[in-house]
mmCIF file of C-alpha atoms in Angstrom:
data_model
loop_
_atom_site.group_PDB
_atom_site.id
_atom_site.type_symbol
_atom_site.label_atom_id
_atom_site.label_comp_id
_atom_site.label_asym_id
_atom_site.label_seq_id
_atom_site.Cartn_x
_atom_site.Cartn_y
_atom_site.Cartn_z
ATOM 1 C CA MET A 14 10.212 -3.057 28.004
ATOM 2 C CA HIS A 15 8.091 -0.216 26.628
ATOM 3 C CA VAL A 16 7.155 0.365 23.011
ATOM 4 C CA SER A 17 5.707 3.729 21.692
ATOM 5 C CA VAL A 18 3.569 3.481 18.698
ATOM 6 C CA LEU A 19 3.233 6.860 16.973
ATOM 7 C CA VAL A 20 -0.295 7.932 15.589
ATOM 8 C CA PHE A 21 -0.506 10.597 12.953
ATOM 9 C CA PRO A 22 -3.848 11.702 11.356
ATOM 10 C CA GLY A 23 -4.106 9.000 8.685
ATOM 11 C CA SER A 24 -2.005 6.265 10.288
ATOM 12 C CA ASN A 25 -3.854 3.030 9.824
ATOM 13 C CA CYS A 26 -1.549 0.360 10.897
ATOM 14 C CA ASP A 27 -1.131 1.766 14.393
ATOM 15 C CA HIS A 28 -3.826 -0.530 15.871
ATOM 16 C CA ASP A 29 -2.326 -3.696 14.091
ATOM 17 C CA ALA A 30 1.179 -2.803 15.568
ATOM 18 C CA TYR A 31 -0.348 -2.273 19.026
ATOM 19 C CA HIS A 32 -2.128 -5.564 18.811
ATOM 20 C CA ALA A 33 0.862 -7.632 17.557
ATOM 21 C CA LEU A 34 3.244 -6.221 20.173
ATOM 22 C CA LYS A 35 0.844 -6.124 23.113
ATOM 23 C CA HIS A 36 -1.474 -9.150 22.605
ATOM 24 C CA VAL A 37 0.672 -11.402 20.777
ATOM 25 C CA LEU A 38 4.171 -10.495 22.235
ATOM 26 C CA GLY A 39 3.056 -9.239 25.551
ATOM 27 C CA ALA A 40 5.127 -5.848 25.299
ATOM 28 C CA ASP A 41 4.141 -2.777 27.331
ATOM 29 C CA VAL A 42 2.755 -0.594 24.476
ATOM 30 C CA SER A 43 1.173 2.858 24.290
ATOM 31 C CA PHE A 44 0.111 5.150 21.541
ATOM 32 C CA VAL A 45 1.753 8.506 21.194
ATOM 33 C CA TRP A 46 -0.160 11.183 19.310
ATOM 34 C CA HIS A 47 1.816 13.209 16.777
ATOM 35 C CA LYS A 48 1.183 16.480 18.604
ATOM 36 C CA GLU A 49 3.154 15.330 21.723
ATOM 37 C CA ILE A 50 6.285 17.304 22.470
ATOM 38 C CA SER A 51 8.025 14.538 24.289
ATOM 39 C CA LEU A 52 8.187 10.773 24.299
ATOM 40 C CA PRO A 53 7.277 8.607 27.388
ATOM 41 C CA LYS A 54 10.082 6.669 28.719
ATOM 42 C CA THR A 55 10.435 4.204 26.028
ATOM 43 C CA ASP A 56 12.740 1.396 24.555
ATOM 44 C CA LEU A 57 11.447 1.353 21.018
ATOM 45 C CA VAL A 58 9.566 3.761 18.854
ATOM 46 C CA LEU A 59 7.456 2.369 16.111
ATOM 47 C CA VAL A 60 6.476 4.733 13.249
ATOM 48 C CA PRO A 61 3.445 2.776 11.640
ATOM 49 C CA GLY A 62 2.054 2.543 8.193
ATOM 50 C CA GLY A 63 -0.866 4.442 6.792
ATOM 51 C CA PHE A 64 -1.354 7.630 4.894
ATOM 52 C CA SER A 65 -0.290 10.358 7.342
ATOM 53 C CA TYR A 66 -1.661 13.591 5.988
ATOM 54 C CA GLY A 67 -3.283 11.738 3.151
ATOM 55 C CA ASP A 68 0.184 11.514 1.520
ATOM 56 C CA TYR A 69 -0.259 15.127 0.530
ATOM 57 C CA LEU A 70 2.809 16.672 -1.147
ATOM 58 C CA ARG A 71 4.922 13.527 -0.733
ATOM 59 C CA SER A 72 4.377 10.474 1.512
ATOM 60 C CA GLY A 73 5.603 11.363 4.833
ATOM 61 C CA ALA A 74 6.656 14.938 4.060
ATOM 62 C CA ILE A 75 4.474 16.634 6.396
ATOM 63 C CA ALA A 76 4.421 14.079 9.038
ATOM 64 C CA ARG A 77 8.153 14.501 9.589
ATOM 65 C CA PHE A 78 7.505 17.974 10.801
ATOM 66 C CA SER A 79 5.076 16.876 13.472
ATOM 67 C CA PRO A 80 6.326 17.853 17.067
ATOM 68 C CA VAL A 81 6.677 14.200 18.064
ATOM 69 C CA MET A 82 8.995 13.599 15.139
ATOM 70 C CA GLN A 83 11.464 16.121 16.471
ATOM 71 C CA GLU A 84 11.664 14.062 19.705
ATOM 72 C CA VAL A 85 12.056 10.776 17.693
ATOM 73 C CA VAL A 86 15.057 12.177 15.775
ATOM 74 C CA LYS A 87 16.686 13.121 19.149
ATOM 75 C CA PHE A 88 15.895 9.709 20.510
ATOM 76 C CA ALA A 89 17.313 7.935 17.522
ATOM 77 C CA ASN A 90 20.441 10.099 17.451
ATOM 78 C CA LYS A 91 21.023 9.034 21.150
ATOM 79 C CA GLY A 92 21.040 5.509 20.087
ATOM 80 C CA GLY A 93 17.123 4.725 20.664
ATOM 81 C CA ALA A 94 15.683 1.911 18.545
ATOM 82 C CA VAL A 95 13.238 3.053 15.890
ATOM 83 C CA ILE A 96 11.337 1.044 13.413
ATOM 84 C CA GLY A 97 9.461 2.667 10.637
ATOM 85 C CA ILE A 98 7.003 0.393 8.595
ATOM 86 C CA CYS A 99 5.622 1.324 5.119
ATOM 87 C CA ASN A 100 4.509 4.926 5.571
ATOM 88 C CA GLY A 101 6.713 5.003 8.709
ATOM 89 C CA PHE A 102 9.651 4.217 6.579
ATOM 90 C CA GLN A 103 8.847 6.995 4.208
ATOM 91 C CA ILE A 104 8.511 9.280 7.244
ATOM 92 C CA LEU A 105 11.921 8.208 8.403
ATOM 93 C CA LEU A 106 13.472 8.848 4.895
ATOM 94 C CA GLU A 107 11.814 12.470 4.796
ATOM 95 C CA SER A 108 13.096 13.245 8.299
ATOM 96 C CA GLY A 109 16.736 12.261 7.265
ATOM 97 C CA LEU A 110 16.976 9.500 9.676
ATOM 98 C CA LEU A 111 17.523 7.084 6.768
ATOM 99 C CA PRO A 112 18.980 7.875 3.383
ATOM 100 C CA GLY A 113 17.204 7.768 -0.062
ATOM 101 C CA ALA A 114 13.574 8.513 -1.102
ATOM 102 C CA MET A 115 10.569 6.835 -2.208
ATOM 103 C CA LEU A 116 8.808 6.922 -5.772
ATOM 104 C CA HIS A 117 5.554 5.650 -6.913
ATOM 105 C CA ASN A 118 5.662 1.876 -7.814
ATOM 106 C CA GLU A 119 7.085 1.416 -11.175
ATOM 107 C CA ASN A 120 3.661 -0.193 -12.409
ATOM 108 C CA LEU A 121 1.837 2.786 -10.744
ATOM 109 C CA ARG A 122 -0.447 0.251 -9.024
ATOM 110 C CA PHE A 123 -1.187 0.062 -5.260
ATOM 111 C CA ILE A 124 0.198 -3.513 -4.443
ATOM 112 C CA CYS A 125 -1.199 -5.573 -1.511
ATOM 113 C CA LYS A 126 0.088 -9.159 -1.352
ATOM 114 C CA HIS A 127 2.451 -11.393 0.462
ATOM 115 C CA VAL A 128 6.015 -11.196 -0.766
ATOM 116 C CA PHE A 129 9.334 -12.892 0.124
ATOM 117 C CA ILE A 130 12.072 -10.986 1.623
ATOM 118 C CA LYS A 131 15.578 -12.171 2.333
ATOM 119 C CA THR A 132 17.247 -11.228 5.736
ATOM 120 C CA GLU A 133 20.718 -10.045 4.564
ATOM 121 C CA GLN A 134 21.881 -8.505 7.652
ATOM 122 C CA ASN A 135 21.397 -10.082 11.209
ATOM 123 C CA ASP A 136 23.685 -7.742 13.139
ATOM 124 C CA THR A 137 20.891 -5.193 13.741
ATOM 125 C CA PRO A 138 18.732 -5.319 16.985
ATOM 126 C CA PHE A 139 15.759 -6.082 14.604
ATOM 127 C CA THR A 140 17.129 -9.095 13.049
ATOM 128 C CA ASN A 141 19.648 -10.602 15.508
ATOM 129 C CA GLY A 142 17.324 -13.520 16.280
ATOM 130 C CA ILE A 143 17.007 -14.406 12.501
ATOM 131 C CA GLU A 144 19.535 -16.572 10.681
ATOM 132 C CA GLU A 145 21.340 -14.750 7.943
ATOM 133 C CA ASN A 146 19.802 -15.166 4.548
ATOM 134 C CA ARG A 147 16.568 -16.474 5.966
ATOM 135 C CA VAL A 148 13.489 -15.801 3.712
ATOM 136 C CA LEU A 149 10.510 -14.314 5.391
ATOM 137 C CA THR A 150 6.969 -14.085 4.034
ATOM 138 C CA ILE A 151 5.590 -10.625 4.944
ATOM 139 C CA PRO A 152 2.751 -8.735 3.190
ATOM 140 C CA ILE A 153 3.174 -5.355 1.456
ATOM 141 C CA ALA A 154 0.530 -2.806 0.998
ATOM 142 C CA HIS A 155 1.815 0.309 -0.823
ATOM 143 C CA GLY A 156 1.635 2.590 -3.851
ATOM 144 C CA GLU A 157 4.955 4.204 -3.245
ATOM 145 C CA GLY A 158 7.482 1.696 -2.255
ATOM 146 C CA ASN A 159 9.855 2.201 -5.140
ATOM 147 C CA TYR A 160 13.028 3.075 -3.071
ATOM 148 C CA THR A 161 15.532 5.114 -4.817
ATOM 149 C CA ALA A 162 18.828 7.017 -3.849
ATOM 150 C CA SER A 163 21.670 8.773 -5.510
ATOM 151 C CA GLU A 164 24.536 6.419 -6.940
ATOM 152 C CA SER A 165 26.851 7.622 -4.093
ATOM 153 C CA VAL A 166 24.240 7.064 -1.463
ATOM 154 C CA LEU A 167 23.393 3.680 -2.922
ATOM 155 C CA LYS A 168 27.183 2.711 -2.900
ATOM 156 C CA GLU A 169 27.409 3.887 0.678
ATOM 157 C CA ILE A 170 24.526 1.802 1.974
ATOM 158 C CA GLU A 171 25.770 -1.276 0.054
ATOM 159 C CA ASP A 172 29.359 -0.784 1.279
ATOM 160 C CA ASN A 173 28.037 -0.354 4.921
ATOM 161 C CA ASN A 174 25.743 -3.456 4.640
ATOM 162 C CA GLN A 175 22.814 -1.153 5.455
ATOM 163 C CA VAL A 176 20.354 -3.145 3.091
ATOM 164 C CA VAL A 177 18.690 -5.427 5.655
ATOM 165 C CA PHE A 178 15.844 -6.765 3.622
ATOM 166 C CA ARG A 179 15.698 -7.502 -0.285
ATOM 167 C CA TYR A 180 12.678 -8.748 -2.175
ATOM 168 C CA CYS A 181 13.454 -12.304 -3.460
ATOM 169 C CA ASP A 182 11.828 -15.543 -4.614
ATOM 170 C CA ALA A 183 10.903 -18.306 -2.084
ATOM 171 C CA GLU A 184 14.487 -19.789 -2.232
ATOM 172 C CA GLY A 185 16.010 -16.379 -1.523
ATOM 173 C CA ASN A 186 17.097 -15.585 -5.129
ATOM 174 C CA VAL A 187 17.135 -11.753 -5.524
ATOM 175 C CA THR A 188 15.851 -11.366 -9.144
ATOM 176 C CA PRO A 189 13.880 -8.589 -10.902
ATOM 177 C CA ASP A 190 10.950 -11.026 -11.350
ATOM 178 C CA PHE A 191 10.353 -10.848 -7.664
ATOM 179 C CA ASN A 192 10.864 -7.107 -7.274
ATOM 180 C CA PRO A 193 7.227 -5.971 -6.760
ATOM 181 C CA ASN A 194 7.691 -2.121 -7.071
ATOM 182 C CA GLY A 195 10.788 -1.352 -9.110
ATOM 183 C CA SER A 196 12.846 -0.681 -5.997
ATOM 184 C CA ILE A 197 16.558 -0.129 -6.833
ATOM 185 C CA HIS A 198 18.571 -3.209 -5.963
ATOM 186 C CA ASN A 199 15.314 -4.965 -4.770
ATOM 187 C CA ILE A 200 15.690 -2.958 -1.526
ATOM 188 C CA ALA A 201 12.809 -3.719 0.867
ATOM 189 C CA GLY A 202 14.359 -2.500 4.078
ATOM 190 C CA ILE A 203 17.443 -0.457 5.161
ATOM 191 C CA CYS A 204 18.940 0.513 8.398
ATOM 192 C CA ASN A 205 21.162 3.567 9.287
ATOM 193 C CA LYS A 206 24.964 3.257 9.836
ATOM 194 C CA GLU A 207 24.620 2.930 13.512
ATOM 195 C CA ARG A 208 22.020 0.204 13.017
ATOM 196 C CA ASN A 209 19.477 1.447 15.595
ATOM 197 C CA VAL A 210 16.965 2.680 12.990
ATOM 198 C CA LEU A 211 15.307 0.383 10.588
ATOM 199 C CA GLY A 212 12.878 1.242 7.824
ATOM 200 C CA MET A 213 10.912 -1.425 5.847
ATOM 201 C CA MET A 214 8.092 -1.432 3.376
ATOM 202 C CA PRO A 215 6.648 -4.947 4.147
ATOM 203 C CA HIS A 216 4.363 -5.049 7.255
ATOM 204 C CA PRO A 217 5.730 -7.383 9.901
ATOM 205 C CA GLU A 218 2.909 -6.313 12.306
ATOM 206 C CA ARG A 219 0.352 -8.022 9.798
ATOM 207 C CA ALA A 220 2.253 -11.299 9.982
ATOM 208 C CA CYS A 221 2.428 -12.198 13.550
ATOM 209 C CA GLU A 222 -0.292 -14.909 13.620
ATOM 210 C CA GLN A 223 -0.697 -17.929 11.448
ATOM 211 C CA GLU A 224 -4.327 -17.273 10.898
ATOM 212 C CA LEU A 225 -3.122 -14.133 8.899
ATOM 213 C CA GLY A 226 -1.136 -16.345 6.587
ATOM 214 C CA SER A 227 2.282 -15.942 8.064
ATOM 215 C CA ASP A 228 3.861 -15.343 11.526
ATOM 216 C CA ASP A 229 7.324 -14.456 10.257
ATOM 217 C CA GLY A 230 6.758 -10.887 11.494
ATOM 218 C CA LEU A 231 7.250 -12.287 15.051
ATOM 219 C CA LEU A 232 11.011 -12.989 14.153
ATOM 220 C CA ILE A 233 11.531 -9.266 13.741
ATOM 221 C CA PHE A 234 9.545 -8.127 16.878
ATOM 222 C CA ARG A 235 11.138 -10.810 19.017
ATOM 223 C CA SER A 236 14.575 -9.860 17.919
ATOM 224 C CA VAL A 237 14.129 -6.331 18.811
ATOM 225 C CA LEU A 238 12.256 -6.915 22.032
ATOM 226 C CA ASN A 239 14.975 -9.448 23.205
ATOM 227 C CA SER A 240 17.770 -7.202 22.140
ATOM 228 C CA LEU A 241 16.491 -4.221 23.933
ATOM 229 C CA ALA A 242 15.510 -6.198 27.093
ATOM 230 C CA VAL A 243 19.275 -7.246 27.766
ATOM 231 C CA LEU A 244 20.445 -3.722 27.438
ATOM 232 C CA MET B 68 2.461 40.778 -1.399
ATOM 233 C CA PHE B 69 4.055 38.645 -4.076
ATOM 234 C CA ASN B 70 2.812 35.668 -5.953
ATOM 235 C CA VAL B 71 5.610 33.161 -6.480
ATOM 236 C CA ARG B 72 5.294 30.234 -8.721
ATOM 237 C CA ILE B 73 7.613 27.333 -8.301
ATOM 238 C CA SER B 74 7.997 24.132 -10.387
ATOM 239 C CA VAL B 75 9.056 20.821 -8.838
ATOM 240 C CA THR B 76 10.385 18.095 -11.065
ATOM 241 C CA LEU B 77 12.076 14.783 -10.541
ATOM 242 C CA LEU B 78 15.856 14.779 -11.087
ATOM 243 C CA PRO B 79 16.721 13.671 -14.742
ATOM 244 C CA SER B 80 18.587 10.639 -13.272
ATOM 245 C CA ILE B 81 15.388 9.429 -11.537
ATOM 246 C CA LEU B 82 12.900 7.286 -13.401
ATOM 247 C CA ASP B 83 9.349 8.977 -13.451
ATOM 248 C CA PRO B 84 6.768 6.166 -13.399
ATOM 249 C CA LYS B 85 3.943 8.648 -14.071
ATOM 250 C CA GLY B 86 5.565 10.133 -17.027
ATOM 251 C CA LYS B 87 6.523 6.739 -18.431
ATOM 252 C CA ALA B 88 2.833 5.558 -18.270
ATOM 253 C CA SER B 89 1.740 8.716 -19.850
ATOM 254 C CA LEU B 90 4.345 8.354 -22.533
ATOM 255 C CA GLY B 91 2.921 4.863 -23.214
ATOM 256 C CA ALA B 92 -0.579 6.171 -23.474
ATOM 257 C CA LEU B 93 0.362 9.036 -25.779
ATOM 258 C CA LYS B 94 2.106 6.346 -28.086
ATOM 259 C CA ASN B 95 -1.020 4.418 -28.040
ATOM 260 C CA LEU B 96 -3.086 7.396 -29.156
ATOM 261 C CA GLY B 97 -0.823 7.972 -32.113
ATOM 262 C CA PHE B 98 1.467 10.729 -30.833
ATOM 263 C CA ASP B 99 4.532 8.988 -32.253
ATOM 264 C CA SER B 100 6.622 12.284 -32.269
ATOM 265 C CA VAL B 101 6.480 12.500 -28.370
ATOM 266 C CA GLU B 102 9.638 10.941 -27.122
ATOM 267 C CA SER B 103 9.646 11.747 -23.394
ATOM 268 C CA VAL B 104 7.143 12.747 -20.660
ATOM 269 C CA ARG B 105 8.233 14.015 -17.279
ATOM 270 C CA ILE B 106 5.574 15.007 -14.771
ATOM 271 C CA GLY B 107 6.164 17.520 -11.935
ATOM 272 C CA LYS B 108 4.343 19.861 -9.690
ATOM 273 C CA LEU B 109 3.457 23.524 -10.041
ATOM 274 C CA ILE B 110 3.128 25.320 -6.567
ATOM 275 C CA ASP B 111 1.929 28.931 -6.147
ATOM 276 C CA LEU B 112 2.772 30.734 -2.958
ATOM 277 C CA GLU B 113 1.452 34.118 -1.794
ATOM 278 C CA ILE B 114 4.101 35.608 0.213
ATOM 279 C CA ASN B 115 3.632 38.800 2.427
ATOM 280 C CA VAL B 116 6.787 40.591 2.213
ATOM 281 C CA SER B 117 7.871 44.056 0.885
ATOM 282 C CA THR B 118 10.574 43.204 -1.690
ATOM 283 C CA GLU B 119 11.184 40.781 -4.500
ATOM 284 C CA GLN B 120 14.332 39.638 -3.033
ATOM 285 C CA GLU B 121 12.717 38.700 0.172
ATOM 286 C CA ALA B 122 9.992 36.922 -1.673
ATOM 287 C CA LYS B 123 12.632 34.959 -3.605
ATOM 288 C CA GLU B 124 14.396 34.041 -0.320
ATOM 289 C CA ALA B 125 11.299 32.937 1.527
ATOM 290 C CA ALA B 126 10.163 30.811 -1.466
ATOM 291 C CA GLU B 127 13.586 29.178 -1.635
ATOM 292 C CA HIS B 128 13.588 28.399 1.985
ATOM 293 C CA ALA B 129 10.155 26.959 2.082
ATOM 294 C CA THR B 130 10.868 24.831 -1.015
ATOM 295 C CA ARG B 131 14.144 23.460 0.277
ATOM 296 C CA LYS B 132 12.515 22.719 3.751
ATOM 297 C CA LEU B 133 9.403 21.172 2.630
ATOM 298 C CA LEU B 134 7.873 21.526 -0.778
ATOM 299 C CA ALA B 135 10.698 19.684 -2.700
ATOM 300 C CA ASN B 136 12.645 16.736 -1.606
ATOM 301 C CA GLU B 137 16.211 17.319 -3.134
ATOM 302 C CA VAL B 138 17.248 13.636 -2.875
ATOM 303 C CA MET B 139 14.922 13.008 -5.847
ATOM 304 C CA GLU B 140 13.536 16.519 -6.926
ATOM 305 C CA ASP B 141 14.807 19.750 -8.387
ATOM 306 C CA PHE B 142 12.924 23.021 -8.298
ATOM 307 C CA GLU B 143 12.921 26.372 -10.186
ATOM 308 C CA ILE B 144 11.328 29.674 -9.305
ATOM 309 C CA LEU B 145 9.440 30.372 -12.535
ATOM 310 C CA SER B 146 8.026 33.759 -11.647
ATOM 311 C CA ILE B 147 7.662 36.318 -8.965
ATOM 312 C CA GLU B 148 4.939 38.873 -9.482
ATOM 313 C CA GLU B 149 3.978 41.683 -7.049
ATOM 314 C CA LYS B 150 0.226 41.716 -6.397
#
């Protein structure tokens, strides 16, 4: 089981992801610099959070053209598992691996806090070890997490059950009061139609040890490591 | 050589949080007649080609590929001037 953690200029959650996967979960993990023109033999690509290229132009807009991203797109199109977290989610949107786009938070503030998210789909490799509708406590830390999509795309992702996580209250009620950033339909994370690519704004890699306030992120990483191990 | 000026704006259907916040501030300052604020980007390109048509095509291509995200943004070439 090998995990590739991509590193762009401005990535800042790459080491957190490395730590969680390697030291907490015992996976074989390596960093992959964005200039690489090939991926190592790998089972999972993790596109980490941060501010790739200083968020210039739009979050993720420039990173998507990094050489390694062309390989990630090929890997994903062949069915390889890819998870994008925060800025990584934005990069996956810009690269077209996931539908939609990200706007500034409705209140224009950078928000850094623990939130509740409801696991609505557990038939993805990233969530198949989590009971359906289970509420997870995971931190968010972003200024641009206000997910949007055209009406037709929104209908398509809802009809295809591609909304994996939604912001909710502690009991799992999805309400506007518990939507931190104005994201349409309280969307916190989506997958592609084929369900091998997941993008999420909350940071599971920051929630893998109780000392950090929550270890619910382990449920996501254990799911994906277990599902890839049996393949 | 041509100077090309392009505007990139959020699609009308997309909420503009920066515009909304600025509208609120303008209202607080007493600009009661301002009814809407939409904020976009202005991009100037210098393009080294020999005809205006080539400059227009290069600018359009660059904008569609990178400078604008057509999922949420629209763009317009405002001017093309030979240097």
